[in-house]
Amino acid sequence: ETGGHEKPLLLVLGGSLGAVQINNLIYDNIDWLCENFTVVHQTGKADIDRFTGLKSSHDGYYPYPFF
């Protein structure tokens, strides 16, 4: 069961000081990414609020502060 998502899974790991560039890249490309992938994104504690808002407007996007 894919939960209704037939797209490939993209797992994005970061969540530390080096994650700023990764998180900015995800944020800037979220539309394209969600069109092509189911995105599971470890944002880190500092950025989770910024990305939680994207969840409601982007089907298949799942942000988490840490795994």
PDB file of C-alpha atoms in Angstrom:
ATOM      1  CA  GLU A   1       0.000   0.000   0.000  1.00  0.00           C
ATOM      2  CA  THR A   2       1.426   3.352  -1.036  1.00  0.00           C
ATOM      3  CA  GLY A   3      -1.087   5.506   0.829  1.00  0.00           C
ATOM      4  CA  GLY A   4      -2.406   6.775  -2.497  1.00  0.00           C
ATOM      5  CA  HIS A   5       1.013   7.921  -3.663  1.00  0.00           C
ATOM      6  CA  GLU A   6       2.302   6.145  -6.738  1.00  0.00           C
ATOM      7  CA  LYS A   7       5.402   8.336  -7.055  1.00  0.00           C
ATOM      8  CA  PRO A   8       8.937   7.354  -6.031  1.00  0.00           C
ATOM      9  CA  LEU A   9       9.926   8.186  -2.477  1.00  0.00           C
ATOM     10  CA  LEU A  10      12.508  10.920  -1.935  1.00  0.00           C
ATOM     11  CA  LEU A  11      14.003  10.856   1.572  1.00  0.00           C
ATOM     12  CA  VAL A  12      15.771  14.116   2.443  1.00  0.00           C
ATOM     13  CA  LEU A  13      18.009  14.004   5.507  1.00  0.00           C
ATOM     14  CA  GLY A  14      19.636  16.978   7.131  1.00  0.00           C
ATOM     15  CA  GLY A  15      18.514  18.478  10.387  1.00  0.00           C
ATOM     16  CA  SER A  16      21.717  20.074  11.586  1.00  0.00           C
ATOM     17  CA  LEU A  17      23.696  23.215  10.829  1.00  0.00           C
ATOM     18  CA  GLY A  18      24.569  21.959   7.343  1.00  0.00           C
ATOM     19  CA  ALA A  19      20.892  21.445   6.552  1.00  0.00           C
ATOM     20  CA  VAL A  20      20.277  25.133   5.826  1.00  0.00           C
ATOM     21  CA  GLN A  21      21.351  24.773   2.189  1.00  0.00           C
ATOM     22  CA  ILE A  22      19.418  21.514   1.780  1.00  0.00           C
ATOM     23  CA  ASN A  23      16.302  23.032   3.324  1.00  0.00           C
ATOM     24  CA  ASN A  24      16.534  26.114   1.108  1.00  0.00           C
ATOM     25  CA  LEU A  25      16.861  23.886  -1.962  1.00  0.00           C
ATOM     26  CA  ILE A  26      13.774  21.889  -0.934  1.00  0.00           C
ATOM     27  CA  TYR A  27      11.795  25.056  -0.183  1.00  0.00           C
ATOM     28  CA  ASP A  28      12.669  26.665  -3.507  1.00  0.00           C
ATOM     29  CA  ASN A  29      11.766  23.521  -5.484  1.00  0.00           C
ATOM     30  CA  ILE A  30       8.866  22.105  -3.479  1.00  0.00           C
ATOM     31  CA  ASP A  31       6.332  22.332  -6.315  1.00  0.00           C
ATOM     32  CA  TRP A  32       8.453  20.332  -8.753  1.00  0.00           C
ATOM     33  CA  LEU A  33       9.534  17.852  -6.094  1.00  0.00           C
ATOM     34  CA  CYS A  34       5.948  17.103  -5.042  1.00  0.00           C
ATOM     35  CA  GLU A  35       4.859  16.685  -8.658  1.00  0.00           C
ATOM     36  CA  ASN A  36       7.489  13.983  -9.143  1.00  0.00           C
ATOM     37  CA  PHE A  37       8.073  12.398  -5.718  1.00  0.00           C
ATOM     38  CA  THR A  38       6.556  11.620  -2.369  1.00  0.00           C
ATOM     39  CA  VAL A  39       8.901  13.696  -0.202  1.00  0.00           C
ATOM     40  CA  VAL A  40       9.803  12.736   3.368  1.00  0.00           C
ATOM     41  CA  HIS A  41      11.957  15.545   4.726  1.00  0.00           C
ATOM     42  CA  GLN A  42      13.934  15.742   7.958  1.00  0.00           C
ATOM     43  CA  THR A  43      14.054  19.500   8.411  1.00  0.00           C
ATOM     44  CA  GLY A  44      15.710  19.830  11.805  1.00  0.00           C
ATOM     45  CA  LYS A  45      14.157  21.498  14.816  1.00  0.00           C
ATOM     46  CA  ALA A  46      14.991  25.053  13.718  1.00  0.00           C
ATOM     47  CA  ASP A  47      13.110  24.807  10.387  1.00  0.00           C
ATOM     48  CA  ILE A  48      10.125  22.571  11.152  1.00  0.00           C
ATOM     49  CA  ASP A  49       7.659  25.478  11.503  1.00  0.00           C
ATOM     50  CA  ARG A  50       8.673  26.869   8.114  1.00  0.00           C
ATOM     51  CA  PHE A  51       8.023  23.525   6.423  1.00  0.00           C
ATOM     52  CA  THR A  52       4.945  22.382   8.335  1.00  0.00           C
ATOM     53  CA  GLY A  53       2.967  25.097   6.549  1.00  0.00           C
ATOM     54  CA  LEU A  54       3.886  23.584   3.178  1.00  0.00           C
ATOM     55  CA  LYS A  55       2.350  20.238   4.091  1.00  0.00           C
ATOM     56  CA  SER A  56      -1.249  21.418   3.698  1.00  0.00           C
ATOM     57  CA  SER A  57      -0.662  22.841   0.216  1.00  0.00           C
ATOM     58  CA  HIS A  58       1.608  20.089  -1.162  1.00  0.00           C
ATOM     59  CA  ASP A  59       0.176  16.604  -1.441  1.00  0.00           C
ATOM     60  CA  GLY A  60       2.820  13.979  -0.750  1.00  0.00           C
ATOM     61  CA  TYR A  61       5.078  16.198   1.364  1.00  0.00           C
ATOM     62  CA  TYR A  62       5.900  14.992   4.892  1.00  0.00           C
ATOM     63  CA  PRO A  63       8.209  17.172   7.013  1.00  0.00           C
ATOM     64  CA  TYR A  64       9.591  15.979  10.362  1.00  0.00           C
ATOM     65  CA  PRO A  65      12.018  17.718  12.736  1.00  0.00           C
ATOM     66  CA  PHE A  66      14.009  14.492  13.354  1.00  0.00           C
ATOM     67  CA  PHE A  67      13.677  10.741  12.834  1.00  0.00           C
TER      68      PHE A  67
END
